[in-house]
Short mmCIF file of C-alpha atoms (C1' of nucleotides) in Angstrom, two decimals:
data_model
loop_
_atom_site.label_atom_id
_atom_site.label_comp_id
_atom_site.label_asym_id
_atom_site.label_seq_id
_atom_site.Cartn_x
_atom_site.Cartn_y
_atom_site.Cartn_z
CA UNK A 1 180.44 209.89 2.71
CA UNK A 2 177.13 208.93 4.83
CA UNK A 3 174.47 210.74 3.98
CA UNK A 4 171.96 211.08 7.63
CA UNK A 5 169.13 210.42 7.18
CA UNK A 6 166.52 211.84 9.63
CA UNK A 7 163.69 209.57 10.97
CA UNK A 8 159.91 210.68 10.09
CA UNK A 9 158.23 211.21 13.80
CA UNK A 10 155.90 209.00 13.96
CA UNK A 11 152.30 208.35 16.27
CA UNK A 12 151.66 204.63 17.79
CA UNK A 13 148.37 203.48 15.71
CA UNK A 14 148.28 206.20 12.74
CA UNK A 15 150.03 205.23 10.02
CA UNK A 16 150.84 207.51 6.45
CA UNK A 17 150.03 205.50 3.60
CA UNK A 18 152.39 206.45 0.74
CA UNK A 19 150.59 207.82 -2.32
CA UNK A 20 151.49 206.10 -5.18
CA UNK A 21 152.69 208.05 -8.28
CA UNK A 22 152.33 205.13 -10.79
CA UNK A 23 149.21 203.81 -11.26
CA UNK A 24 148.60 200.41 -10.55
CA UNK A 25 147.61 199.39 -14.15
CA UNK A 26 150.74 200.52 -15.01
CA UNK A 27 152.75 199.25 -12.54
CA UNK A 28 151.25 195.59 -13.20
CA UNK A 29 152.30 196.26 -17.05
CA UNK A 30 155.66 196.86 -16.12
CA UNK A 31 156.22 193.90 -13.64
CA UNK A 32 155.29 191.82 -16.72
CA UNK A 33 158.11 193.13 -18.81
CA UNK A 34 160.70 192.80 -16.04
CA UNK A 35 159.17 189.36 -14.99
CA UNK A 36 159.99 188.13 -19.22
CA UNK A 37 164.30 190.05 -18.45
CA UNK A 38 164.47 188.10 -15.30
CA UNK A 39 165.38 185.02 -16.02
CA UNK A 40 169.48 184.62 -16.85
CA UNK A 41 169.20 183.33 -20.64
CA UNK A 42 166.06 185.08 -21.20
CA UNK A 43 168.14 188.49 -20.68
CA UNK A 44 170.82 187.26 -22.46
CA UNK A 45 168.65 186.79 -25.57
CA UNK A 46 167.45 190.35 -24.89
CA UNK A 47 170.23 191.98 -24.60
CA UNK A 48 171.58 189.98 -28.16
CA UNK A 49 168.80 190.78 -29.81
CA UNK A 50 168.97 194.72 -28.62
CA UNK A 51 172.71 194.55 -29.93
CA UNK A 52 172.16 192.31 -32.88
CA UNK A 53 172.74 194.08 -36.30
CA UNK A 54 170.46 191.28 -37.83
CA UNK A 55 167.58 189.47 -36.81
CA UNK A 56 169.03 185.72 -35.22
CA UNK A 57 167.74 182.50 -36.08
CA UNK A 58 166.79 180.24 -32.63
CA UNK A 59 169.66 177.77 -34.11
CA UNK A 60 172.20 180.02 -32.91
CA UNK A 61 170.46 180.25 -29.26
CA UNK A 62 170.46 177.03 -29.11
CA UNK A 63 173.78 176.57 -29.76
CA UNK A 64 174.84 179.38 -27.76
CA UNK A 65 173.27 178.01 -24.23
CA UNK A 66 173.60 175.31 -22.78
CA UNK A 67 169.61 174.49 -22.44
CA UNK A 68 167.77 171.92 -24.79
CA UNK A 69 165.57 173.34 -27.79
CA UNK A 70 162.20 173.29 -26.66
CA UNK A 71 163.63 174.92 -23.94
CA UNK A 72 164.97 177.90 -25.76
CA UNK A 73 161.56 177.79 -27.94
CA UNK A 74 159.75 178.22 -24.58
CA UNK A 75 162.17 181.18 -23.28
CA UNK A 76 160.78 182.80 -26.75
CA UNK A 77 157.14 182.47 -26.38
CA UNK A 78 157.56 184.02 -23.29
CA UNK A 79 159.67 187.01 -24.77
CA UNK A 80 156.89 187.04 -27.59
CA UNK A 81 154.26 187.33 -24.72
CA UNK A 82 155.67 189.91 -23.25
CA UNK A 83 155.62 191.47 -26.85
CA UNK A 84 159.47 191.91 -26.56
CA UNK A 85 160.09 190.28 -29.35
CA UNK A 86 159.17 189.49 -33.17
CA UNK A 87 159.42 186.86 -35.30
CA UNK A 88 160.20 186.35 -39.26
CA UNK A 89 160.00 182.70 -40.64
CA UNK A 90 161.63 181.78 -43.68
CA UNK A 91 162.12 178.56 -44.91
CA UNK A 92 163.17 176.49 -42.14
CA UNK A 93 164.50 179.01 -39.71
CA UNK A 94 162.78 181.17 -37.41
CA UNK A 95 164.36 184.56 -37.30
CA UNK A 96 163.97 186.91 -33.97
CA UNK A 97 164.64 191.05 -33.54
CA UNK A 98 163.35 192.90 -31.08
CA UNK A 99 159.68 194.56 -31.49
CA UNK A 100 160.01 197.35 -34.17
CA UNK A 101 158.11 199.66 -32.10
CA UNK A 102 158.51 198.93 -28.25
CA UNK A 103 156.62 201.62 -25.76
CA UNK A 104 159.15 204.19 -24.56
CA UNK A 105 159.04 203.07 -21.24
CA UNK A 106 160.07 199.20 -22.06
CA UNK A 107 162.94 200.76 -24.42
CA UNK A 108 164.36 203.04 -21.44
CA UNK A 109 163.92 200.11 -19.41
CA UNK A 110 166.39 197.58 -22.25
CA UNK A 111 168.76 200.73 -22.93
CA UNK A 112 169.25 200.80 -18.56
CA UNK A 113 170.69 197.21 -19.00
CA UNK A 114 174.22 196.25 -19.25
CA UNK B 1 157.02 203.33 -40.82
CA UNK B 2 158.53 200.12 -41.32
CA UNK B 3 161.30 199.37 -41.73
CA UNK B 4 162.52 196.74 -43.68
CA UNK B 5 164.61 194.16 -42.36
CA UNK B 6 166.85 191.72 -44.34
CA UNK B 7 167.37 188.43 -43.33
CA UNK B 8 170.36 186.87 -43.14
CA UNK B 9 171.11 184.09 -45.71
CA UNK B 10 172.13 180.81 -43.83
CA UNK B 11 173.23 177.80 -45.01
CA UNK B 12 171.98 174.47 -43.32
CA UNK B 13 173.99 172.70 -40.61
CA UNK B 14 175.50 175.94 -39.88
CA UNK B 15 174.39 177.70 -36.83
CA UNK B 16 176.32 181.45 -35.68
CA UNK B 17 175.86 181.57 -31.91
CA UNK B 18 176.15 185.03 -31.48
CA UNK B 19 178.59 186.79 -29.44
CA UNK B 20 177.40 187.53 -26.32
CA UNK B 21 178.68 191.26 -25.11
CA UNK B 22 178.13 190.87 -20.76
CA UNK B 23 179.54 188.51 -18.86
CA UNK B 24 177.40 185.32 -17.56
CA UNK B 25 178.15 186.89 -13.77
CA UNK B 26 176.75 189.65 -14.56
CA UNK B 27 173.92 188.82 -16.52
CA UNK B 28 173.29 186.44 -13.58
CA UNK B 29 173.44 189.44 -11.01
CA UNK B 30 171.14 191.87 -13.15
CA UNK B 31 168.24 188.61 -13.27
CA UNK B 32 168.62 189.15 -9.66
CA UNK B 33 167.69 192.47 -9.55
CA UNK B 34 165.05 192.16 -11.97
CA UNK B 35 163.75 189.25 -10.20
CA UNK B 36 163.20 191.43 -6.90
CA UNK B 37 161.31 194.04 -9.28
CA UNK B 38 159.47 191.45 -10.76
CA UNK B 39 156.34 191.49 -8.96
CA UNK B 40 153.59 194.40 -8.60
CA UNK B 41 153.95 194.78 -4.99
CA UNK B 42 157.27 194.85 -4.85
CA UNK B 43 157.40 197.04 -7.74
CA UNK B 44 155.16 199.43 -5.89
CA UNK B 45 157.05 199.74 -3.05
CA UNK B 46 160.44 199.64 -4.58
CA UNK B 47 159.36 202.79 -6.37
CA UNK B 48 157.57 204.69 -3.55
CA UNK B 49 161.18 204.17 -1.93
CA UNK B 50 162.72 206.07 -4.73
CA UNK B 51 160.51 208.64 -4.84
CA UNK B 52 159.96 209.31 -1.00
CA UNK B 53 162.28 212.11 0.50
CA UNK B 54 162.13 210.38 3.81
CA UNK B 55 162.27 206.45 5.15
CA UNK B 56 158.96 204.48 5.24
CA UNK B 57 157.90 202.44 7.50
CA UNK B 58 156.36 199.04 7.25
CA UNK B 59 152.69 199.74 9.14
CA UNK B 60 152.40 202.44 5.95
CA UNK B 61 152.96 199.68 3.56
CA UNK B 62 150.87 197.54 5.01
CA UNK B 63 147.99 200.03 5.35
CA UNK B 64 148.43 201.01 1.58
CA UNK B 65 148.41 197.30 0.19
CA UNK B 66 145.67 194.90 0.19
CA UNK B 67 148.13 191.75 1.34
CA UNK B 68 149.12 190.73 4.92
CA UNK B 69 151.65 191.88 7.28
CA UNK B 70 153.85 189.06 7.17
CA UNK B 71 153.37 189.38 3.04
CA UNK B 72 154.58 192.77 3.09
CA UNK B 73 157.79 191.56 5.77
CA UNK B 74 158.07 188.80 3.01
CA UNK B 75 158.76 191.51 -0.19
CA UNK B 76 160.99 193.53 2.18
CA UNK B 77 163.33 190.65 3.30
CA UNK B 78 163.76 190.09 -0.51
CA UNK B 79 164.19 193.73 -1.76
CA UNK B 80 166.59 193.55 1.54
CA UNK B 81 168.25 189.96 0.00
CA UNK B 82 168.82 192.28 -3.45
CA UNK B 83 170.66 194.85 -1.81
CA UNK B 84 168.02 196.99 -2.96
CA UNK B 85 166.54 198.78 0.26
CA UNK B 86 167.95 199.38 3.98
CA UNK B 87 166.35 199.06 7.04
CA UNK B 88 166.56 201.06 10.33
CA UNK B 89 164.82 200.54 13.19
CA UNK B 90 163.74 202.86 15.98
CA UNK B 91 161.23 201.72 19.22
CA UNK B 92 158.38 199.60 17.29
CA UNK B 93 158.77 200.88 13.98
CA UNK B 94 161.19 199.36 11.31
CA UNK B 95 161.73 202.40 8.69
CA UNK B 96 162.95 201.81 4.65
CA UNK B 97 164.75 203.44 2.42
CA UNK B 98 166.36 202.66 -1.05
CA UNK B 99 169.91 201.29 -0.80
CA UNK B 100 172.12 204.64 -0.30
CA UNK B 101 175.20 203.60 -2.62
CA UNK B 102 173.39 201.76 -5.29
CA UNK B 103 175.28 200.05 -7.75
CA UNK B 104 175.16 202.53 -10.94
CA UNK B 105 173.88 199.94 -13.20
CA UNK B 106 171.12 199.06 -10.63
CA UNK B 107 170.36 202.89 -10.18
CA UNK B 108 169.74 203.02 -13.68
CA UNK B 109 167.48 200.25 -14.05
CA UNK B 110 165.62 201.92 -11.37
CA UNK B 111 165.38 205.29 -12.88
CA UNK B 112 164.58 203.99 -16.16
CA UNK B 113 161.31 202.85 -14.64
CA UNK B 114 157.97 204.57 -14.42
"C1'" DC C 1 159.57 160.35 -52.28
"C1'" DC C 2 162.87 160.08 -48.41
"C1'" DA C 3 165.95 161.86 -45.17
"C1'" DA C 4 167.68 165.73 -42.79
"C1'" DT C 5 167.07 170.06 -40.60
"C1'" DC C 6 164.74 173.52 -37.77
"C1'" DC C 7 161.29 174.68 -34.68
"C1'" DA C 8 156.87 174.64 -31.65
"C1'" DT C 9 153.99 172.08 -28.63
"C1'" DT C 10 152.89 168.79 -25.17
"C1'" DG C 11 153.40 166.42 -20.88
"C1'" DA C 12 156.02 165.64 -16.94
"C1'" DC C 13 159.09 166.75 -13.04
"C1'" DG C 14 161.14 169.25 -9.18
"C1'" DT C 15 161.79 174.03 -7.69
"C1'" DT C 16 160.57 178.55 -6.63
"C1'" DC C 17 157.08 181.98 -5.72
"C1'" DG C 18 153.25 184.71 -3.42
"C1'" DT C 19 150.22 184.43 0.02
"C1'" DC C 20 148.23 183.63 4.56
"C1'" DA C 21 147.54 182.09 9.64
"C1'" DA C 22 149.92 181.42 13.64
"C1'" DT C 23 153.55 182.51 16.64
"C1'" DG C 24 156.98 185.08 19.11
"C1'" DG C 25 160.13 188.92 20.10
"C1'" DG C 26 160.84 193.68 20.95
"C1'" DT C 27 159.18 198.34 22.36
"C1'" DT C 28 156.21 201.66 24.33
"C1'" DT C 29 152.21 203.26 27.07
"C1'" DG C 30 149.37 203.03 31.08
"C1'" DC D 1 153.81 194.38 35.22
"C1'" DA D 2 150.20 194.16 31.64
"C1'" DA D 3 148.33 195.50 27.43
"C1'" DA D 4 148.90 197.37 22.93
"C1'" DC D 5 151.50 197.94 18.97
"C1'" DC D 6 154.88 196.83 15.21
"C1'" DC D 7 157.41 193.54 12.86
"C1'" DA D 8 160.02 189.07 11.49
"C1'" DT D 9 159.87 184.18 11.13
"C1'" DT D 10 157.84 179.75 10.42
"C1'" DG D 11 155.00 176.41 8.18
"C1'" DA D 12 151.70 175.41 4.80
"C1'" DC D 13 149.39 175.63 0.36
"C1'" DG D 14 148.32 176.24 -4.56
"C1'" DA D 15 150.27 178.51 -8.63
"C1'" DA D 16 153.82 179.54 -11.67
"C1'" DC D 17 158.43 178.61 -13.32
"C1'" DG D 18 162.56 176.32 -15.79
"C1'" DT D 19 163.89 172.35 -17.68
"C1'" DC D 20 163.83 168.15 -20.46
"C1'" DA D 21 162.21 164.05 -23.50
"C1'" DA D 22 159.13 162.95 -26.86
"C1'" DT D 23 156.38 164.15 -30.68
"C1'" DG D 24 154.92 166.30 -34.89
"C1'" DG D 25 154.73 169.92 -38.50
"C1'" DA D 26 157.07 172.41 -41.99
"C1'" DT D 27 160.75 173.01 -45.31
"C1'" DT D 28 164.64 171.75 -48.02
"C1'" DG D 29 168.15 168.78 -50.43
"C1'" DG D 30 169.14 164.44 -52.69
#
DNA sequence: CCAATCCATTGACGTTCGTCAATGGGTTTG
DNA sequence: CAAACCCATTGACGAACGTCAATGGATTGG
């Protein structure tokens, strides 16, 4: 089924700049989030976490992927920066959930996924 | 509100690597598409082709951003890569529009935004 | 106290990214 | 044809990224 499209006329040297609905604050906010998903084992650790019943310890990353430690540590600073993620020590392990509260918009975004 | 949230009890040595629900492929393809919405500009424009009812072409884009021709080209040739947008082309002006048979699960990322 | 376990940080490395200036190709107007 | 316009490609540059090895802090078990 192709849908035609029709072609805008258009004048040599006048261009339309689009107006932009979002505004750019915004926009920049949500680049950051989808900058943190897009990275493969970084969205795989979303995604876990989003599905995870309990809050997972980085042990069980770590032995999941096939990346060093420090590496998965780093992948979760960078969730944590992106305030993604939370964190719950106890004793010797580090526990991770998703944020509690995320903003609507970054929740739609997660639910969109996979 | 909060809500409490047990921890699980672990024993030492013992690590659960948690199942993971996608598969690697397409985790891997989703990074991709979140890669090519991963930057502002991008973002911008990605979404202005969404929302617009007809194509747009480049010389608006590059009158609404504050970056270079050849930057804007740049973005386009990867939202093009991502199978994101189309291009047509008629006498000098090269018009966009978003991908017409999106993949569902990329649709929905897309909607789920701003 | 000592050893083992888990985790974060640091420093280093090669890769990718975002940007621009310069160039060239294609199309239209005069 | 010549000039103007629109756009893609190339090459270059600094910045950011993903990864690891090494180190150290914190906690627990013996």
């Amino acid at each position: 089924m192709e849908r035609l499209t029709v072609l805008p006329e258009r004048e040599r040297g006048v261009c339309c700049p689009p107006t932009l609905k979002a505004r750019p604050e915004k926009i920049e906010q949500t680049s950051e989030i989808l900058k943190a998903l897009a990275d493969p084992t970084r969205l795989a650790i979303a995604l876990c976490l989003r599905d995870a019943k309990e809050p997972v310890c980085i042990c069980d990353f770590t032995a999941t992927f096939d990346i060093s430690q420090p590496t998965v540590s780093h992948h979760m600073a960078k969730l944590r920066d992106a305030g993604l993620v939370e964190v719950t020590k106890r004793g010797i392990w580090s526990f991770y959930r998703l944020a509690p509260s995320l903003p609507v918009a970054t929740r739609r975004i997660l639910d969109a996924i996979g």
